[in-house]
Coordinates of C-alpha atoms and ligand atoms in Angstrom, one line a residue:
M1 CA 77.6 109.3 75.0
T2 CA 80.3 108.7 72.4
P3 CA 79.4 105.9 70.1
S4 CA 81.7 102.9 70.3
I5 CA 84.6 102.5 68.0
R6 CA 83.0 99.4 66.7
L7 CA 79.8 101.2 65.6
R8 CA 81.8 104.1 64.1
L9 CA 84.1 101.7 62.2
F10 CA 81.1 99.8 60.9
L11 CA 79.2 103.0 59.9
V12 CA 82.1 104.5 58.1
Q13 CA 82.9 101.3 56.2
A14 CA 79.2 100.7 55.5
L15 CA 78.8 104.2 54.1
V16 CA 81.9 103.8 51.9
L17 CA 80.5 100.5 50.6
L18 CA 77.1 102.1 50.0
A19 CA 78.6 105.0 48.1
A20 CA 80.8 102.7 46.0
L21 CA 77.8 100.6 45.2
A22 CA 75.7 103.7 44.3
V23 CA 78.4 105.0 42.0
V24 CA 78.9 101.7 40.3
T25 CA 75.1 101.3 39.9
L26 CA 74.8 104.8 38.5
L27 CA 77.6 104.2 36.0
A28 CA 76.1 100.9 35.0
F29 CA 72.7 102.5 34.6
R30 CA 74.2 105.2 32.3
Q31 CA 75.9 102.5 30.2
Q32 CA 72.8 100.4 30.1
R33 CA 70.7 103.4 29.0
A34 CA 73.1 104.2 26.2
W35 CA 73.2 100.5 25.2
A36 CA 69.4 100.4 25.1
L37 CA 69.3 103.5 22.9
R38 CA 71.9 102.0 20.6
E39 CA 70.0 98.8 20.5
S40 CA 66.8 100.7 19.6
E41 CA 68.7 102.6 16.8
E42 CA 70.2 99.3 15.4
T43 CA 66.8 97.7 15.4
L44 CA 65.4 100.6 13.5
Q45 CA 68.4 100.6 11.1
H46 CA 68.1 96.8 10.5
A47 CA 64.5 97.3 9.6
A48 CA 65.0 100.5 7.6
L49 CA 67.8 99.4 5.3
P50 CA 66.0 96.4 3.5
A51 CA 62.7 98.4 3.5
A52 CA 64.4 101.3 1.7
A53 CA 65.9 99.0 -0.8
R54 CA 62.6 97.4 -1.5
L55 CA 60.6 100.6 -1.8
P56 CA 58.0 100.1 -4.6
A57 CA 57.2 102.9 -7.0
V58 CA 53.7 104.1 -6.0
A59 CA 51.6 107.1 -6.4
D60 CA 50.1 107.2 -2.9
W61 CA 53.2 107.6 -0.7
D62 CA 51.2 108.1 2.5
S63 CA 49.4 104.8 2.1
L64 CA 52.7 103.1 1.5
A65 CA 54.0 104.7 4.7
D66 CA 50.9 103.5 6.6
R67 CA 51.3 100.0 5.2
L68 CA 55.0 99.9 6.0
G69 CA 54.2 101.3 9.5
D70 CA 51.8 98.4 10.1
E71 CA 54.3 95.9 8.7
L72 CA 57.3 97.1 10.7
A73 CA 55.4 98.3 13.8
F74 CA 57.4 101.6 13.7
R75 CA 56.5 105.0 12.6
V76 CA 57.5 105.4 9.0
T77 CA 58.1 108.7 7.3
L78 CA 58.9 109.2 3.6
M79 CA 60.6 112.4 2.4
D80 CA 61.6 113.7 -1.0
R81 CA 64.9 115.3 -1.8
A82 CA 63.5 118.8 -1.2
G83 CA 62.5 117.9 2.4
R84 CA 58.8 117.6 1.8
V85 CA 57.2 114.8 3.8
L86 CA 55.4 112.5 1.3
G87 CA 53.9 110.2 3.7
D88 CA 53.9 109.4 7.4
S89 CA 52.3 106.4 9.1
Q90 CA 51.2 108.4 12.1
V91 CA 50.0 111.6 10.4
E92 CA 46.6 111.8 8.8
R93 CA 46.6 112.0 5.1
D94 CA 44.9 115.4 5.0
R95 CA 47.5 116.9 7.4
I96 CA 50.5 115.7 5.4
A97 CA 50.6 118.8 3.4
E98 CA 50.8 120.9 6.6
V99 CA 53.9 119.0 7.9
E100 CA 56.8 121.4 7.8
N101 CA 59.9 120.9 5.7
H102 CA 62.1 118.1 7.2
A103 CA 65.3 118.7 5.2
H104 CA 67.1 120.2 8.2
R105 CA 66.2 117.6 10.7
P106 CA 69.7 116.2 11.6
E107 CA 68.9 112.5 10.7
M108 CA 67.2 113.7 7.4
A109 CA 70.1 115.9 6.5
A110 CA 72.5 112.9 7.0
A111 CA 70.4 110.6 4.9
L112 CA 70.1 113.2 2.2
A113 CA 73.9 113.3 2.3
G114 CA 73.9 109.5 1.7
R115 CA 74.6 108.3 5.2
V116 CA 72.5 106.7 7.9
G117 CA 71.2 109.5 10.2
Q118 CA 70.2 109.0 13.8
A119 CA 68.6 111.3 16.3
V120 CA 66.7 111.3 19.6
R121 CA 64.3 114.2 19.8
R122 CA 60.9 115.3 20.7
S123 CA 58.7 115.1 17.7
A124 CA 57.1 118.4 16.9
T125 CA 54.5 116.6 14.8
L126 CA 53.5 114.0 17.5
G127 CA 54.6 115.7 20.7
L128 CA 56.5 112.5 21.8
D129 CA 60.2 111.7 22.5
L130 CA 61.2 109.5 19.6
V131 CA 64.3 107.7 18.4
Y132 CA 64.8 108.4 14.6
V133 CA 66.9 106.4 12.1
A134 CA 66.8 107.8 8.5
V135 CA 68.3 105.9 5.5
P136 CA 68.7 107.1 1.9
A137 CA 66.3 105.5 -0.6
P138 CA 67.8 104.1 -3.9
A139 CA 68.4 106.9 -6.4
G140 CA 65.9 107.8 -9.1
R141 CA 62.8 107.7 -7.0
E142 CA 60.6 110.5 -5.8
V143 CA 61.2 109.3 -2.2
A144 CA 64.7 110.2 -1.2
V145 CA 64.7 109.2 2.5
L146 CA 63.0 106.5 4.5
R147 CA 62.8 107.3 8.2
L148 CA 61.8 104.9 11.0
A149 CA 61.0 106.0 14.5
E150 CA 59.9 104.5 17.7
P151 CA 59.1 106.1 21.0
L152 CA 62.0 106.6 23.4
T153 CA 59.9 104.8 26.1
V154 CA 60.9 101.5 24.5
A155 CA 64.6 102.1 25.1
A156 CA 63.7 103.6 28.5
A157 CA 61.7 100.6 29.5
M158 CA 64.7 98.4 28.6
A159 CA 67.0 100.6 30.6
A160 CA 64.6 100.6 33.5
A161 CA 64.5 96.8 33.5
L162 CA 68.3 96.7 33.4
L163 CA 68.5 99.2 36.3
R164 CA 66.2 97.0 38.3
L165 CA 68.5 94.2 37.7
S166 CA 71.6 96.3 38.7
L167 CA 69.8 97.4 41.9
W168 CA 69.1 93.8 42.8
V169 CA 72.7 92.9 42.2
A170 CA 73.8 95.9 44.4
L171 CA 71.4 94.8 47.1
A172 CA 72.8 91.2 47.0
A173 CA 76.3 92.5 47.1
L174 CA 75.4 94.7 50.1
L175 CA 73.7 91.8 51.9
L176 CA 76.8 89.6 51.3
T177 CA 79.3 92.2 52.3
L178 CA 77.7 93.6 55.4
P179 CA 78.1 90.5 57.6
L180 CA 81.6 90.2 56.4
L181 CA 82.1 93.9 57.3
L182 CA 80.5 93.3 60.7
W183 CA 82.8 90.3 61.4
A184 CA 86.0 92.2 60.4
V185 CA 85.0 95.3 62.5
G186 CA 84.0 93.1 65.4
R187 CA 87.4 91.3 65.2
H188 CA 89.3 94.6 65.4
S189 CA 87.1 96.2 68.0
G190 CA 87.4 92.9 70.0
R191 CA 91.1 93.2 70.0
I192 CA 90.9 96.8 71.1
A193 CA 88.5 95.8 73.9
E194 CA 90.9 93.1 74.9
L195 CA 93.7 95.6 75.1
E196 CA 91.5 97.9 77.2
S197 CA 90.7 95.1 79.6
V198 CA 94.4 94.2 79.9
A199 CA 95.2 97.9 80.7
H200 CA 92.5 97.9 83.4
R201 CA 93.8 94.7 84.9
L202 CA 97.3 96.1 84.9
A203 CA 96.1 99.3 86.6
A204 CA 94.4 97.1 89.2
G205 CA 97.7 95.5 89.9
D206 CA 97.2 92.1 88.3
P207 CA 100.8 91.0 87.6
A208 CA 99.8 88.2 85.2
A209 CA 97.8 90.5 82.8
R210 CA 99.4 90.4 79.3
A211 CA 98.2 91.7 75.9
R212 CA 98.2 89.6 72.7
E213 CA 101.1 90.5 70.4
I214 CA 99.9 88.4 67.4
P215 CA 99.2 89.2 64.6
A216 CA 102.1 91.7 64.6
D217 CA 100.1 94.6 63.0
E218 CA 99.5 98.0 64.7
L219 CA 97.4 96.5 67.4
G220 CA 99.9 93.6 67.9
R221 CA 102.7 96.2 68.3
L222 CA 100.5 98.2 70.7
G223 CA 100.0 95.0 72.7
H224 CA 103.8 94.5 72.7
A225 CA 104.3 98.0 73.9
V226 CA 101.7 97.5 76.7
N227 CA 103.5 94.3 77.8
H228 CA 106.8 96.0 77.7
M229 CA 105.4 98.9 79.8
A230 CA 103.9 96.4 82.3
E231 CA 107.2 94.6 82.7
Q232 CA 109.1 97.9 83.2
G233 CA 106.5 99.0 85.6
R234 CA 106.6 95.7 87.5
A235 CA 110.4 95.9 87.7
R236 CA 110.3 99.4 89.0
L237 CA 107.6 98.5 91.5
D238 CA 109.7 95.5 92.7
A239 CA 112.7 97.7 93.2
L240 CA 110.6 100.3 95.1
E241 CA 109.0 97.6 97.2
R242 CA 112.4 96.1 97.9
E243 CA 113.7 99.5 98.9
R244 CA 110.7 100.1 101.1
D245 CA 111.1 96.7 102.8
E246 CA 114.7 97.3 103.5
R247 CA 113.9 100.7 105.0
E248 CA 111.1 99.1 107.0
A249 CA 113.5 96.4 108.2
I250 CA 116.1 98.9 109.2
L251 CA 113.5 101.0 111.1
A252 CA 111.9 97.9 112.7
H253 CA 115.2 96.5 113.9
M254 CA 116.6 99.8 115.2
S255 CA 116.8 99.8 119.0
D256 CA 116.1 103.5 118.9
G257 CA 112.5 104.6 118.9
V258 CA 111.6 106.5 115.7
A259 CA 108.3 108.3 115.0
L260 CA 107.0 110.8 112.5
V261 CA 104.5 113.2 114.1
D262 CA 102.4 115.2 111.6
D263 CA 101.3 118.9 111.9
H264 CA 98.2 117.9 113.9
A265 CA 100.5 116.2 116.5
R266 CA 99.3 112.8 115.4
V267 CA 101.7 109.8 115.0
A268 CA 101.9 109.2 111.3
R269 CA 104.4 106.4 111.5
M270 CA 106.5 104.8 114.1
N271 CA 108.7 101.7 114.7
R272 CA 108.5 99.0 117.2
G273 CA 111.3 100.5 119.3
F274 CA 109.2 103.7 119.8
A275 CA 106.2 101.7 121.1
E276 CA 108.4 99.5 123.3
L277 CA 110.2 102.4 124.9
L278 CA 106.9 103.9 125.7
G279 CA 105.5 100.5 126.8
M280 CA 102.6 100.9 124.4
P281 CA 101.1 98.3 122.0
M282 CA 102.3 98.3 118.4
P283 CA 101.0 99.4 116.0
A284 CA 99.2 102.5 117.2
A285 CA 95.7 103.0 115.6
P286 CA 96.1 105.4 112.6
G287 CA 95.8 109.0 113.5
T288 CA 96.4 108.4 117.3
A289 CA 97.4 111.7 118.9
L290 CA 101.0 111.6 120.3
R291 CA 99.7 113.1 123.5
E292 CA 97.5 110.0 124.0
F293 CA 100.1 107.5 122.9
A294 CA 103.1 108.8 124.7
R295 CA 101.7 110.7 127.7
V296 CA 105.0 112.5 128.1
P297 CA 104.3 116.2 128.3
E298 CA 108.0 117.0 128.0
L299 CA 108.1 115.2 124.6
D300 CA 105.1 117.3 123.4
E301 CA 106.9 120.4 124.5
L302 CA 110.1 119.3 122.7
I303 CA 108.2 118.8 119.5
A304 CA 106.5 122.2 119.8
R305 CA 109.9 123.8 120.4
A306 CA 111.4 122.1 117.4
R307 CA 108.5 123.5 115.3
R308 CA 108.7 126.9 116.8
E309 CA 112.5 127.3 116.4
D310 CA 112.5 125.3 113.1
R311 CA 115.6 123.4 114.1
P312 CA 116.5 120.1 115.7
V313 CA 116.2 120.2 119.5
E314 CA 117.4 117.6 122.0
A315 CA 116.6 116.7 125.6
D316 CA 117.1 114.0 128.2
L317 CA 113.7 112.7 129.4
R318 CA 112.4 110.1 131.7
L319 CA 109.5 108.0 130.2
W320 CA 106.9 107.0 132.7
A321 CA 106.4 103.5 131.2
A322 CA 106.4 100.3 133.2
A323 CA 109.9 101.1 134.4
Q324 CA 111.2 104.6 134.6
R325 CA 113.3 104.8 131.5
P326 CA 115.8 107.5 130.8
V327 CA 115.9 108.5 127.1
H328 CA 117.7 111.0 125.0
A329 CA 115.1 112.6 122.7
T330 CA 115.7 114.4 119.4
A331 CA 113.0 116.3 117.6
T332 CA 113.8 117.4 114.0
P333 CA 111.3 119.4 111.9
L334 CA 111.2 117.9 108.4
P335 CA 111.1 120.3 105.5
A336 CA 109.7 117.7 103.1
G337 CA 106.0 117.4 102.3
G338 CA 105.2 121.1 102.9
G339 CA 103.6 120.2 106.3
R340 CA 105.1 120.7 109.7
S341 CA 106.0 117.0 110.4
V342 CA 108.6 116.3 113.1
L343 CA 110.8 113.3 113.3
V344 CA 111.2 112.1 116.9
V345 CA 114.1 109.8 117.8
L346 CA 114.3 108.3 121.3
H347 CA 117.6 106.8 122.4
D348 CA 117.4 104.5 125.4
L349 CA 119.9 105.5 128.0
S350 CA 119.0 102.6 130.4
E351 CA 122.0 100.6 129.3
S352 CA 124.5 103.4 129.4
E353 CA 123.1 104.4 132.8
R354 CA 123.5 100.8 133.9
L355 CA 127.0 100.7 132.6
D356 CA 127.7 103.9 134.4
R357 CA 126.4 102.4 137.6
V358 CA 128.4 99.2 137.1
R359 CA 131.5 101.3 136.6
Q360 CA 130.8 103.3 139.7
D361 CA 130.1 100.1 141.7
F362 CA 133.3 98.7 140.4
V363 CA 135.4 101.7 141.4
A364 CA 133.7 101.6 144.8
N365 CA 134.4 97.9 145.2
V366 CA 138.0 98.2 144.1
S367 CA 138.6 101.1 146.5
H368 CA 136.9 99.1 149.3
E369 CA 139.1 96.1 148.5
L370 CA 142.2 98.3 148.6
R371 CA 141.3 100.1 151.7
T372 CA 141.5 97.0 154.1
P373 CA 145.0 95.9 153.2
L374 CA 146.2 99.5 152.9
T375 CA 144.8 100.4 156.3
S376 CA 146.4 97.4 157.8
L377 CA 149.7 98.1 156.0
R378 CA 149.7 101.6 157.3
G379 CA 148.7 100.5 160.9
Y380 CA 151.5 97.9 161.1
A381 CA 154.1 100.2 159.6
E382 CA 153.2 103.0 162.0
T383 CA 153.3 100.5 164.9
L384 CA 156.8 99.5 163.9
L385 CA 157.9 103.1 163.6
D386 CA 156.3 104.0 167.0
G387 CA 158.7 101.6 168.8
G388 CA 157.5 98.4 167.4
L389 CA 161.0 97.8 165.9
E390 CA 162.4 97.5 169.3
D391 CA 159.8 94.9 170.3
A392 CA 162.0 91.9 169.2
E393 CA 159.2 89.4 170.1
R394 CA 156.5 90.9 167.9
R395 CA 158.2 92.8 165.1
E396 CA 158.6 89.7 163.0
G397 CA 154.9 89.0 163.3
F398 CA 154.2 92.6 162.2
V399 CA 156.5 92.3 159.2
R400 CA 154.8 89.0 158.2
V401 CA 151.4 90.7 158.3
I402 CA 152.8 93.5 156.1
R403 CA 154.1 91.0 153.7
D404 CA 150.7 89.1 153.6
Q405 CA 148.8 92.3 152.9
A406 CA 151.3 93.2 150.1
V407 CA 150.7 89.7 148.7
R408 CA 147.0 90.2 148.9
L409 CA 147.4 93.6 147.1
E410 CA 149.5 91.9 144.5
A411 CA 146.9 89.2 144.0
L412 CA 144.2 91.8 143.7
A413 CA 146.2 93.8 141.2
E414 CA 146.9 90.6 139.3
D415 CA 143.2 89.6 139.1
L416 CA 142.1 93.1 138.1
L417 CA 144.6 93.1 135.3
V418 CA 143.5 89.7 134.1
L419 CA 139.8 90.9 134.2
A420 CA 140.7 94.1 132.4
T421 CA 142.5 92.1 129.6
L422 CA 139.6 89.7 129.3
E423 CA 136.9 92.4 129.2
R424 CA 138.7 94.6 126.6
P425 CA 136.6 94.6 123.5
G426 CA 138.1 92.3 120.9
A427 CA 139.9 90.2 123.5
T428 CA 141.4 87.2 121.7
L429 CA 142.6 83.8 122.7
H430 CA 145.8 82.1 121.6
R431 CA 144.3 78.8 120.7
E432 CA 146.4 75.7 120.3
P433 CA 145.7 71.9 120.3
L434 CA 146.3 70.6 123.7
N435 CA 145.4 67.6 126.0
L436 CA 143.0 68.9 128.6
R437 CA 143.6 66.0 130.9
E438 CA 147.3 66.6 131.0
L439 CA 146.8 70.3 131.7
V440 CA 144.4 69.5 134.6
E441 CA 146.8 66.8 136.0
R442 CA 149.7 69.3 135.9
Q443 CA 147.7 71.9 137.8
A444 CA 146.4 69.4 140.3
A445 CA 150.1 68.3 141.0
G446 CA 150.8 72.0 141.8
F447 CA 148.0 72.1 144.4
R448 CA 148.7 68.6 145.9
A449 CA 151.2 69.9 148.5
R450 CA 148.8 72.6 149.7
A451 CA 146.0 70.1 149.9
R452 CA 148.0 67.7 151.9
Q453 CA 149.0 70.5 154.3
A454 CA 145.3 71.2 154.8
G455 CA 144.7 67.5 155.4
L456 CA 142.8 67.0 152.1
T457 CA 143.1 64.5 149.3
L458 CA 143.3 65.7 145.7
E459 CA 142.5 63.2 143.0
V460 CA 142.1 63.3 139.2
A461 CA 140.0 60.4 138.1
P462 CA 141.9 58.5 135.4
G463 CA 140.9 58.4 131.8
P464 CA 142.0 58.8 128.2
A465 CA 143.6 62.0 126.7
L466 CA 141.1 64.7 125.9
A467 CA 142.2 66.8 122.9
V468 CA 140.8 70.4 122.7
T469 CA 141.8 73.5 120.8
A470 CA 142.1 76.2 123.5
D471 CA 144.2 78.9 125.1
R472 CA 146.5 77.0 127.3
V473 CA 147.4 79.9 129.7
R474 CA 143.7 80.9 130.1
L475 CA 142.6 77.3 130.8
E476 CA 145.4 76.9 133.3
Q477 CA 144.0 80.0 135.0
V478 CA 140.5 78.4 135.1
V479 CA 141.6 75.1 136.5
A480 CA 143.8 76.8 139.1
N481 CA 141.0 79.1 140.3
L482 CA 138.6 76.2 140.7
L483 CA 141.2 74.0 142.5
D484 CA 142.2 77.0 144.6
N485 CA 138.6 77.6 145.7
A486 CA 137.9 73.9 146.3
V487 CA 141.0 73.6 148.6
K488 CA 140.2 77.0 150.2
Y489 CA 136.6 76.3 151.1
T490 CA 137.0 72.6 152.2
E491 CA 137.8 71.6 155.8
R492 CA 137.7 67.9 155.7
G493 CA 137.7 65.2 153.0
G494 CA 139.1 66.0 149.6
V495 CA 138.8 67.3 146.1
T496 CA 138.1 65.1 143.0
V497 CA 138.5 66.2 139.4
R498 CA 136.7 64.3 136.6
L499 CA 137.0 64.9 132.9
G500 CA 135.0 63.6 130.0
E501 CA 133.6 64.4 126.5
A502 CA 130.1 64.9 125.2
E503 CA 128.9 65.6 121.7
G504 CA 131.8 67.6 120.4
S505 CA 132.7 69.2 123.7
A506 CA 135.0 68.4 126.6
W507 CA 134.0 68.9 130.3
C508 CA 135.8 69.1 133.6
E509 CA 134.2 68.9 137.0
V510 CA 136.0 69.9 140.3
S511 CA 134.1 68.5 143.3
D512 CA 134.9 69.1 146.9
T513 CA 133.4 68.1 150.3
G514 CA 133.5 71.6 151.6
S515 CA 131.0 74.1 153.0
G516 CA 128.8 74.2 150.0
I517 CA 127.0 77.3 148.6
P518 CA 123.4 78.2 149.5
A519 CA 121.0 77.9 146.6
E520 CA 120.1 81.7 146.5
E521 CA 123.8 82.6 146.2
R522 CA 124.8 80.1 143.6
S523 CA 124.0 82.3 140.6
R524 CA 125.8 85.3 142.1
V525 CA 129.2 83.7 142.9
F526 CA 130.3 84.4 139.4
E527 CA 129.8 88.2 139.9
R528 CA 132.8 90.4 140.5
F529 CA 133.7 90.8 144.2
Y530 CA 130.8 88.6 145.3
R531 CA 131.6 86.4 148.2
V532 CA 129.4 84.1 150.2
D533 CA 131.4 84.3 153.3
K534 CA 133.4 87.5 153.2
A535 CA 135.5 87.0 156.3
R536 CA 136.5 83.5 155.3
S537 CA 137.4 84.6 151.7
R538 CA 139.5 87.5 153.1
E539 CA 141.2 85.3 155.6
K540 CA 142.1 82.9 152.8
G541 CA 143.5 85.7 150.6
G542 CA 140.6 85.6 148.1
T543 CA 140.0 88.6 145.9
G544 CA 136.3 87.8 145.0
L545 CA 137.4 87.9 141.3
G546 CA 138.4 84.3 140.7
L547 CA 135.1 82.9 139.5
S548 CA 134.2 85.9 137.4
I549 CA 137.6 85.4 135.6
V550 CA 136.6 81.7 135.1
K551 CA 133.3 82.7 133.7
H552 CA 134.9 85.2 131.3
I553 CA 137.5 82.8 130.0
I554 CA 135.0 79.9 129.4
G555 CA 132.7 82.5 127.7
L556 CA 135.5 83.4 125.3
H557 CA 135.9 79.7 124.5
D558 CA 132.1 79.6 123.7
G559 CA 131.7 77.3 126.7
E560 CA 129.5 77.2 129.8
V561 CA 130.3 77.1 133.5
S562 CA 127.9 76.0 136.2
V563 CA 127.8 75.0 139.9
Q564 CA 125.9 72.4 141.8
S565 CA 126.2 72.4 145.6
R566 CA 124.7 71.2 148.9
V567 CA 125.4 73.2 152.0
G568 CA 127.6 71.3 154.4
E569 CA 128.2 68.5 151.8
G570 CA 130.3 70.2 149.1
S571 CA 130.2 71.8 145.6
T572 CA 130.9 70.7 142.1
F573 CA 132.0 73.4 139.6
R574 CA 131.8 72.2 136.0
F575 CA 132.9 73.8 132.8
E576 CA 132.3 72.6 129.2
I577 CA 134.0 73.9 126.1
P578 CA 133.7 72.9 122.4
R579 CA 136.6 70.6 121.4
A580 CA 137.3 72.7 118.3
P581 CA 136.4 76.4 118.0
A582 CA 133.3 77.2 115.9
D583 CA 135.4 79.1 113.2
A584 CA 138.0 76.3 112.8
Ligands
ADP601 P1 137.4 84.3 146.1 O1 138.6 85.0 145.8 O2 136.7 85.0 147.3 O3 137.4 82.9 146.3 P2 135.8 83.7 143.8 O4 135.2 84.5 142.8 O5 136.7 82.6 143.4 O6 136.4 84.6 144.9 O7 134.6 83.0 144.6 C1 133.5 83.8 144.9 C2 132.9 83.2 146.2 O8 132.2 82.0 145.9 C3 133.8 82.9 147.2 O9 134.1 84.0 148.1 C4 133.1 81.8 148.0 O10 132.3 82.4 149.0 C5 132.3 81.1 146.9 N1 133.0 79.8 146.5 C6 133.8 79.7 145.4 N2 134.2 78.4 145.3 C7 133.6 77.8 146.4 C8 133.7 76.4 146.8 N3 134.4 75.4 146.1 N4 133.0 76.0 147.9 C9 132.3 77.0 148.6 N5 132.2 78.3 148.2 C10 132.9 78.6 147.1

């Protein structure tokens, strides 16, 4: 295992510290040893100079050397000008004569030259390392040089004592510095560990993880860079998530069914529309095979064909869901991802089939409506041509029928035109402020004569003006159609119109005492060409389109139309429109 950065930092710094202390201690030791030696030489010199000055004139130089040796506690050597040793405190008297000539010993040579001579050397005489100091004796004596010596061990002992002291100091320094070092290293490695933990938290997706940026040294700057990176990453992630959500929303709200089928024919992804078209629960379990989910062999075949031919293929299929649903399916092999995924799009054709059917029904209805008056027109015209013109009694009746049928055709054409205008996409209203009560009263006045002829009353309940913003011509059409129906389908009694307002809207009710409409037919009377009593409607010149026109116009005004009725008692048609349009 790699040692921690904390341990490595500590070891490196501790080693550097140790080396520095060792070098310092070594240098100090060398200095101390030199100093101890100098000290030793100076002591010797201090003792030698007065001793040399006070040298008595004696015959037995060796005894003098011995005595001085005892006195000074150093080795004392006396030498004459020729280099012959006259006496030595540490050499036996009888061996003095054997001592070799000392004139060339460096310290002796210096003293002979009149200077203080010093040397550190192994004594050939004693076999010991000695420190020598030789001083010249006053002139005119037999003794020319007094030399003092002491073993080097004295200076060495002093140096050793000093070394011990240095070592203790070094140890104390080490003991003082190591905790400091540990603390400093711990602080730095702690900051690194903190950065590491922040990086881990960021990687784990914690958006609140932030590194420390203070103090602003290298680690602080690294922390700043990490934070900057995190913010950038977050922003990029947010943008991606937003994009993904938008894409998901588009997919989810598409009415088309979209699915991605992977190369093992499993549903990798799909939208709600896909599940709904197939009448299956959403979402499918991950990895569900399309064959199990859809159970439409033609779809499997379509996907296989798209793969085989490596191009988009299309087909109209029927899905065997709850209701048999016609769809247009497109299978497109996707090049992306390296696999052989296929994008399947199902477009629901039910609505367009329904519209087709409505269109066909409408054409059939219109043809049917046209056929009756046209047949009768042709019949009466042929009768007139085949001698009917000569029949003075009946020809006027025939021509009247022809006119009535033409009127009926005209009414039908008129109503169809109105419906077509209203149903055109983007049909607009010419809104203007108007008084609904006045509009209704004027229409009622137009119907009064017809009502009276039919033995009916026609009343508009009195009340205040009712201001609305609406399309005058279209509203007149609505009221006229309702009044027309009320008069048409009432035998006895009369028609009453009431108006009023409720929470920002105006309402109008047309009540009659007519035949009424059975409950099961009420919702259908607003359909095109729907009639409760076909014979009666035809007889009265109805087209079967009046109420669907009413419903359309009120719808364009954002209003509602409804009917309440009791068979044999009468009906009440009511419409309600906002007093001002929503966008005003
Ligand atoms: P029509 O031209 O046949 O009157 P409408 O669309 O106006 O066509 O009406 C559809 C059908 O609703 C009518 O044929 C009639 O059977 C029924 N209906 C409409 N108004 C009334 C009413 N006031 N009383 C009874 N039945 C009505």
